[in-house]
């Protein structure tokens, strides 16, 4: 029984503020058609793939931004992606802004906004949904920034945890353990480990990462931006013995540069495919899921080697504290 799947990292070039969802979806459909020709069984699109990265724009009232959000999935505009999935027998991952009316922790039913990703199977059925947990940036307009990063203003912290689904995909009829992260999540080992503890074999994540860190104040050289992104994904894959597909939006969007460099990473932490443009670009790889076995039966055999009794701070503490002076 084969345990191989051909995945596609479908990087998107810039989507401008003036571009409609129809334009974005047509570009994604072209990448799916190319993927079909190249034998792709599962295609991964970026975070907030249907629109520009709108958290760079400020609105006094959050509701003014609601036109960037999806209230249904599929919607009229996104239905062609689901049809293409069925036509090509191809799963897909999609990031989008989700506006829903549901109860919060207090039981109050109200509009709620999340930075969301879904995994759709080749029947066009949503089999996994994840809402971004680690929201970077700030909630108020920052006059010191040339470009705003207002994810904390427009989105709530995700409330679905880090779920993993086991489902047939491509040639793997017996099922693949698949999990999702979104952008900034990739920098947090805790997020990867929660997926690892569910025996994840394939992690998909989309990102929109500016080439310049405006908070760096000179401490983060330009080239380190891509290095840190790759370092995080490669470490996450290695330490949890999983494949990873990390897919960017790239190029100059609304005058702000996003760094691209989408990658596919094997369970040894090696980059096996990488985008080399700032355009719409599909990079593919035939992933052998049996490669996950080595890590999880040896150095990262969690059952044999983890010591959770010593990890208490990870869940009981948020900020770092100073050690006692000796
Ligand atoms: N989209 C996203 O999460 N981007 C962040 C950059 C934040 S810079 C304020 C990232 O971690 O890539």
Tab-separated table of C-alpha atoms and ligand atoms in Angstrom:
chain	number	residue	atom	x	y	z
A	1	UNK	CA	0.000	0.000	0.000
A	2	UNK	CA	1.558	3.255	-1.120
A	3	UNK	CA	2.181	6.002	1.377
A	4	UNK	CA	3.333	8.645	-1.084
A	5	UNK	CA	1.591	11.867	-1.998
A	6	UNK	CA	2.546	14.534	-4.511
A	7	UNK	CA	2.010	17.908	-2.894
A	8	UNK	CA	2.076	21.335	-4.494
A	9	UNK	CA	3.113	24.552	-2.753
A	10	UNK	CA	1.096	27.118	-4.715
A	11	UNK	CA	2.756	30.441	-3.976
A	12	UNK	CA	0.757	33.495	-4.971
A	13	UNK	CA	2.306	36.705	-6.189
A	14	UNK	CA	0.932	39.979	-4.884
A	15	UNK	CA	-2.822	40.542	-4.696
A	16	UNK	CA	-3.491	44.279	-4.739
A	17	UNK	CA	-6.198	46.049	-2.742
A	18	UNK	CA	-8.079	46.691	-5.976
A	19	UNK	CA	-8.036	43.017	-7.095
A	20	UNK	CA	-11.337	41.176	-6.790
A	21	UNK	CA	-11.738	37.696	-5.338
A	22	UNK	CA	-12.631	36.547	-8.862
A	23	UNK	CA	-9.134	37.509	-10.036
A	24	UNK	CA	-7.489	35.699	-7.117
A	25	UNK	CA	-9.604	32.574	-7.637
A	26	UNK	CA	-8.805	32.529	-11.372
A	27	UNK	CA	-5.098	32.607	-10.538
A	28	UNK	CA	-5.573	29.735	-8.081
A	29	UNK	CA	-7.527	27.749	-10.663
A	30	UNK	CA	-4.635	28.181	-13.125
A	31	UNK	CA	-2.275	26.750	-10.482
A	32	UNK	CA	-4.658	23.827	-9.872
A	33	UNK	CA	-4.779	23.114	-13.617
A	34	UNK	CA	-0.984	23.170	-13.736
A	35	UNK	CA	-0.900	20.941	-10.658
A	36	UNK	CA	-3.216	18.472	-12.379
A	37	UNK	CA	-0.837	18.294	-15.349
A	38	UNK	CA	2.075	17.699	-12.968
A	39	UNK	CA	0.367	14.996	-10.891
A	40	UNK	CA	-0.362	17.069	-7.778
A	41	UNK	CA	-2.777	15.368	-5.347
A	42	UNK	CA	-2.903	18.092	-2.679
A	43	UNK	CA	-2.292	21.781	-3.330
A	44	UNK	CA	-1.558	24.353	-0.632
A	45	UNK	CA	-2.459	28.039	-1.010
A	46	UNK	CA	-1.275	30.836	1.319
A	47	UNK	CA	-2.781	32.616	4.334
A	48	UNK	CA	-5.577	35.095	3.413
A	49	UNK	CA	-5.248	33.887	-0.166
A	50	UNK	CA	-8.385	35.522	-1.572
A	51	UNK	CA	-7.444	39.146	-0.935
A	52	UNK	CA	-4.602	41.493	-0.252
A	53	UNK	CA	-3.115	41.206	3.242
A	54	UNK	CA	-5.663	43.743	4.507
A	55	UNK	CA	-4.395	43.962	8.148
A	56	UNK	CA	-1.845	46.439	6.813
A	57	UNK	CA	-4.740	48.905	6.406
A	58	UNK	CA	-6.333	50.763	9.318
A	59	UNK	CA	-10.057	51.261	9.873
A	60	UNK	CA	-11.517	53.119	12.829
A	61	UNK	CA	-14.500	50.768	12.963
A	62	UNK	CA	-13.738	47.068	12.570
A	63	UNK	CA	-17.005	46.541	10.668
A	64	UNK	CA	-15.620	48.716	7.863
A	65	UNK	CA	-13.298	45.804	7.065
A	66	UNK	CA	-16.031	43.177	6.828
A	67	UNK	CA	-15.901	43.179	3.046
A	68	UNK	CA	-12.515	41.414	3.325
A	69	UNK	CA	-14.132	38.500	5.195
A	70	UNK	CA	-15.972	35.385	3.943
A	71	UNK	CA	-19.334	34.662	5.536
A	72	UNK	CA	-19.748	31.309	3.741
A	73	UNK	CA	-17.354	28.647	2.508
A	74	UNK	CA	-17.810	27.746	-0.257
A	75	UNK	CA	-19.214	31.059	-1.462
A	76	UNK	CA	-20.211	32.037	-4.992
A	77	UNK	CA	-16.674	33.294	-5.605
A	78	UNK	CA	-14.860	30.285	-4.098
A	79	UNK	CA	-17.156	27.527	-5.426
A	80	UNK	CA	-14.959	27.080	-8.560
A	81	UNK	CA	-12.082	25.942	-6.302
A	82	UNK	CA	-14.285	23.191	-4.843
A	83	UNK	CA	-15.434	22.195	-8.344
A	84	UNK	CA	-11.811	22.023	-9.521
A	85	UNK	CA	-10.963	19.823	-6.517
A	86	UNK	CA	-13.648	17.348	-7.617
A	87	UNK	CA	-12.701	17.579	-11.296
A	88	UNK	CA	-9.001	16.948	-10.689
A	89	UNK	CA	-9.448	14.663	-7.646
A	90	UNK	CA	-7.144	17.095	-5.824
A	91	UNK	CA	-7.315	18.183	-2.185
A	92	UNK	CA	-6.596	21.811	-1.355
A	93	UNK	CA	-5.672	24.052	1.562
A	94	UNK	CA	-6.970	27.610	1.624
A	95	UNK	CA	-6.428	30.495	4.022
A	96	UNK	CA	-9.091	33.202	4.317
A	97	UNK	CA	-10.651	35.717	6.705
A	98	UNK	CA	-13.755	34.226	8.329
A	99	UNK	CA	-16.728	36.217	9.643
A	100	UNK	CA	-19.163	34.088	11.565
A	101	UNK	CA	-21.932	34.604	14.088
A	102	UNK	CA	-21.444	32.259	16.992
A	103	UNK	CA	-21.378	32.079	20.772
A	104	UNK	CA	-18.264	33.279	22.590
A	105	UNK	CA	-16.893	31.895	25.884
A	106	UNK	CA	-19.632	33.726	27.818
A	107	UNK	CA	-22.382	32.242	25.637
A	108	UNK	CA	-23.093	35.547	23.889
A	109	UNK	CA	-23.918	35.039	20.222
A	110	UNK	CA	-22.185	37.787	18.207
A	111	UNK	CA	-20.177	38.400	15.034
A	112	UNK	CA	-16.692	36.887	15.306
A	113	UNK	CA	-13.711	37.303	13.020
A	114	UNK	CA	-10.930	34.760	12.607
A	115	UNK	CA	-7.877	34.222	10.414
A	116	UNK	CA	-8.827	30.757	9.188
A	117	UNK	CA	-7.518	27.865	7.080
A	118	UNK	CA	-9.410	24.879	5.733
A	119	UNK	CA	-8.432	21.565	4.202
A	120	UNK	CA	-10.734	20.292	1.456
A	121	UNK	CA	-10.655	16.710	0.195
A	122	UNK	CA	-10.962	15.568	-3.459
A	123	UNK	CA	-14.736	15.205	-2.998
A	124	UNK	CA	-14.881	18.938	-2.307
A	125	UNK	CA	-15.683	18.386	1.380
A	126	UNK	CA	-14.112	20.482	4.157
A	127	UNK	CA	-12.400	17.939	6.411
A	128	UNK	CA	-10.429	20.261	8.688
A	129	UNK	CA	-10.712	23.845	9.874
A	130	UNK	CA	-8.167	25.788	11.916
A	131	UNK	CA	-8.299	29.344	13.291
A	132	UNK	CA	-4.990	31.138	13.816
A	133	UNK	CA	-3.871	31.153	17.451
A	134	UNK	CA	-0.733	33.341	17.392
A	135	UNK	CA	-1.833	36.752	16.106
A	136	UNK	CA	1.138	39.072	15.567
A	137	UNK	CA	1.202	42.848	15.312
A	138	UNK	CA	-0.890	45.368	17.221
A	139	UNK	CA	-4.506	46.402	17.844
A	140	UNK	CA	-4.224	50.190	17.561
A	141	UNK	CA	-2.913	52.414	14.782
A	142	UNK	CA	0.848	52.815	15.205
A	143	UNK	CA	2.062	56.187	13.865
A	144	UNK	CA	5.679	54.958	13.972
A	145	UNK	CA	5.059	52.249	11.382
A	146	UNK	CA	5.118	52.922	7.659
A	147	UNK	CA	2.965	49.810	7.208
A	148	UNK	CA	0.502	48.675	9.860
A	149	UNK	CA	0.116	45.046	10.992
A	150	UNK	CA	-3.328	45.043	12.622
A	151	UNK	CA	-4.082	41.333	13.036
A	152	UNK	CA	-4.717	41.877	16.747
A	153	UNK	CA	-7.377	44.469	15.807
A	154	UNK	CA	-9.295	42.512	13.200
A	155	UNK	CA	-9.078	38.896	14.424
A	156	UNK	CA	-9.864	37.017	17.603
A	157	UNK	CA	-7.504	34.311	18.851
A	158	UNK	CA	-8.523	31.009	17.278
A	159	UNK	CA	-10.771	28.788	19.381
A	160	UNK	CA	-10.335	25.401	17.722
A	161	UNK	CA	-6.966	24.388	19.201
A	162	UNK	CA	-4.540	22.628	16.856
A	163	UNK	CA	-6.576	19.727	15.425
A	164	UNK	CA	-5.155	16.917	13.290
A	165	UNK	CA	-7.352	14.890	10.940
A	166	UNK	CA	-6.657	11.451	9.504
A	167	UNK	CA	-8.150	11.148	6.056
A	168	UNK	CA	-7.498	9.524	2.668
A	169	UNK	CA	-5.755	11.904	0.288
A	170	UNK	CA	-4.365	11.226	-3.173
A	171	UNK	CA	-3.062	7.678	-3.458
A	172	UNK	CA	-2.977	7.215	0.320
A	173	UNK	CA	-6.245	5.395	0.851
A	174	UNK	CA	-5.389	4.404	4.418
A	175	UNK	CA	-5.264	8.046	5.471
A	176	UNK	CA	-2.669	10.712	6.243
A	177	UNK	CA	-2.490	12.560	9.566
A	178	UNK	CA	-2.760	16.215	8.534
A	179	UNK	CA	-2.590	19.421	10.566
A	180	UNK	CA	-2.623	23.155	9.888
A	181	UNK	CA	-0.794	26.198	11.188
A	182	UNK	CA	-1.036	29.781	9.963
A	183	UNK	CA	1.923	32.082	9.405
A	184	UNK	CA	3.189	33.364	12.775
A	185	UNK	CA	2.249	30.003	14.374
A	186	UNK	CA	5.221	28.479	12.559
A	187	UNK	CA	7.594	30.346	14.883
A	188	UNK	CA	6.155	28.684	18.034
A	189	UNK	CA	7.501	25.202	18.863
A	190	UNK	CA	4.535	24.620	21.190
A	191	UNK	CA	2.172	24.726	18.207
A	192	UNK	CA	4.210	22.184	16.255
A	193	UNK	CA	4.491	19.910	19.285
A	194	UNK	CA	0.726	19.853	19.837
A	195	UNK	CA	0.441	18.627	16.236
A	196	UNK	CA	3.353	16.211	16.783
A	197	UNK	CA	1.557	14.733	19.795
A	198	UNK	CA	-1.262	13.801	17.413
A	199	UNK	CA	1.187	11.928	15.134
A	200	UNK	CA	0.941	14.513	12.396
A	201	UNK	CA	2.607	13.489	9.130
A	202	UNK	CA	1.908	16.527	6.959
A	203	UNK	CA	1.641	20.120	8.204
A	204	UNK	CA	0.301	22.776	5.835
A	205	UNK	CA	0.689	26.468	6.507
A	206	UNK	CA	0.308	29.695	4.608
A	207	UNK	CA	2.056	32.975	5.345
A	208	UNK	CA	2.217	36.685	4.499
A	209	UNK	CA	5.508	37.910	5.876
A	210	UNK	CA	6.878	41.392	5.199
A	211	UNK	CA	10.505	41.521	4.033
A	212	UNK	CA	11.207	44.231	6.581
A	213	UNK	CA	10.568	43.841	10.292
A	214	UNK	CA	9.577	47.352	11.319
A	215	UNK	CA	9.982	46.488	14.991
A	216	UNK	CA	13.565	45.294	14.488
A	217	UNK	CA	15.192	48.719	15.079
A	218	UNK	CA	18.283	47.562	13.206
A	219	UNK	CA	18.685	44.244	15.011
A	220	UNK	CA	17.407	41.940	12.281
A	221	UNK	CA	19.371	42.070	9.042
A	222	UNK	CA	17.335	41.748	5.856
A	223	UNK	CA	18.550	38.252	4.924
A	224	UNK	CA	17.625	36.886	8.363
A	225	UNK	CA	13.900	37.296	7.633
A	226	UNK	CA	13.851	34.337	5.241
A	227	UNK	CA	16.364	32.428	7.354
A	228	UNK	CA	14.141	32.648	10.444
A	229	UNK	CA	11.094	31.536	8.497
A	230	UNK	CA	12.867	28.507	7.056
A	231	UNK	CA	14.595	27.739	10.360
A	232	UNK	CA	11.215	27.599	12.129
A	233	UNK	CA	9.603	25.292	9.574
A	234	UNK	CA	12.645	23.050	9.263
A	235	UNK	CA	12.935	22.708	13.068
A	236	UNK	CA	9.199	22.056	13.408
A	237	UNK	CA	9.356	19.282	10.819
A	238	UNK	CA	12.501	17.669	12.204
A	239	UNK	CA	11.463	17.791	15.857
A	240	UNK	CA	8.045	16.323	15.106
A	241	UNK	CA	9.050	13.949	12.294
A	242	UNK	CA	6.611	15.433	9.819
A	243	UNK	CA	6.492	16.753	6.273
A	244	UNK	CA	5.789	20.475	5.994
A	245	UNK	CA	4.446	22.666	3.190
A	246	UNK	CA	4.887	26.384	3.909
A	247	UNK	CA	3.404	28.651	1.265
A	248	UNK	CA	3.777	32.399	0.890
A	249	UNK	CA	2.198	35.361	-0.715
A	250	UNK	CA	5.118	37.104	-2.426
A	251	UNK	CA	6.099	40.366	-4.054
A	252	UNK	CA	5.060	43.975	-3.599
A	253	UNK	CA	1.469	44.175	-2.381
A	254	UNK	CA	-0.062	47.624	-1.833
A	255	UNK	CA	3.511	48.990	-1.780
A	256	UNK	CA	4.705	46.559	0.932
A	257	UNK	CA	7.107	43.721	0.126
A	258	UNK	CA	6.344	40.103	1.121
A	259	UNK	CA	9.325	37.766	0.943
A	260	UNK	CA	7.981	34.569	-0.646
A	261	UNK	CA	10.472	31.659	-0.495
A	262	UNK	CA	7.747	28.987	-0.127
A	263	UNK	CA	9.173	25.591	0.794
A	264	UNK	CA	8.448	21.893	1.134
A	265	UNK	CA	10.388	20.276	4.000
A	266	UNK	CA	10.963	16.600	4.774
A	267	UNK	CA	10.819	14.974	8.238
A	268	UNK	CA	14.600	15.309	8.524
A	269	UNK	CA	14.169	19.070	8.348
A	270	UNK	CA	15.640	19.384	4.864
A	271	UNK	CA	14.176	21.735	2.242
A	272	UNK	CA	13.354	19.566	-0.767
A	273	UNK	CA	11.661	22.221	-2.957
A	274	UNK	CA	11.572	26.000	-2.889
A	275	UNK	CA	9.927	28.775	-4.901
A	276	UNK	CA	12.422	31.070	-6.620
A	277	UNK	CA	10.159	33.873	-7.819
A	278	UNK	CA	7.859	36.560	-6.489
A	279	UNK	CA	5.097	35.396	-8.803
A	280	UNK	CA	2.358	32.785	-8.819
A	281	UNK	CA	4.480	29.634	-8.792
A	282	UNK	CA	3.862	25.955	-8.155
A	283	UNK	CA	6.612	23.846	-6.630
A	284	UNK	CA	5.911	20.162	-6.158
A	285	UNK	CA	7.371	17.147	-4.416
A	286	UNK	CA	6.473	13.481	-4.143
A	287	UNK	CA	6.480	12.941	-0.366
A	288	UNK	CA	7.154	9.503	1.108
A	289	UNK	CA	5.210	9.469	4.373
A	290	UNK	CA	7.208	6.485	5.588
A	291	UNK	CA	10.043	8.976	6.146
A	292	UNK	CA	8.165	10.088	9.269
A	293	UNK	CA	8.865	6.732	10.876
A	294	UNK	CA	12.584	7.218	11.535
A	295	UNK	CA	12.245	10.279	13.768
A	296	UNK	CA	9.211	9.066	15.645
A	297	UNK	CA	10.700	5.639	16.457
A	298	UNK	CA	14.135	6.923	17.488
A	299	UNK	CA	15.211	10.346	18.753
A	300	UNK	CA	11.681	11.804	18.793
A	301	UNK	CA	9.919	8.724	20.105
A	302	UNK	CA	7.739	10.830	22.386
A	303	UNK	CA	6.408	7.932	24.460
A	304	UNK	CA	9.931	6.852	25.340
A	305	UNK	CA	11.662	10.176	25.895
A	306	UNK	CA	9.329	13.084	26.705
A	307	UNK	CA	9.329	14.363	30.309
A	308	UNK	CA	6.130	16.407	30.649
A	309	UNK	CA	6.519	16.533	34.442
A	310	UNK	CA	9.316	19.031	33.775
A	311	UNK	CA	7.462	21.103	31.183
A	312	UNK	CA	4.972	22.724	33.578
A	313	UNK	CA	6.030	26.281	32.771
A	314	UNK	CA	5.044	25.758	29.144
A	315	UNK	CA	1.352	25.698	30.022
A	316	UNK	CA	1.218	27.582	33.328
A	317	UNK	CA	3.248	30.655	32.380
A	318	UNK	CA	2.977	33.139	29.495
A	319	UNK	CA	5.782	35.722	29.816
A	320	UNK	CA	9.393	34.954	30.749
A	321	UNK	CA	10.570	35.581	34.321
A	322	UNK	CA	14.067	36.368	35.580
A	323	UNK	CA	15.946	33.611	37.464
A	324	UNK	CA	16.811	34.259	41.122
A	325	UNK	CA	20.135	36.008	41.696
A	326	UNK	CA	22.811	33.722	43.228
B	1	LIG	N1	0.925	37.053	8.835
B	1	LIG	C1	1.825	36.895	9.821
B	1	LIG	O1	1.559	36.241	10.811
B	1	LIG	N2	3.027	37.504	9.650
B	1	LIG	C2	4.032	37.536	10.673
B	1	LIG	C3	4.812	38.790	10.554
B	1	LIG	C4	4.487	39.689	11.641
B	1	LIG	S1	5.426	41.153	11.596
B	1	LIG	C5	4.493	42.155	12.615
B	1	LIG	C6	5.012	36.380	10.644
B	1	LIG	O2	5.336	35.877	11.721
B	1	LIG	O3	5.496	36.008	9.582
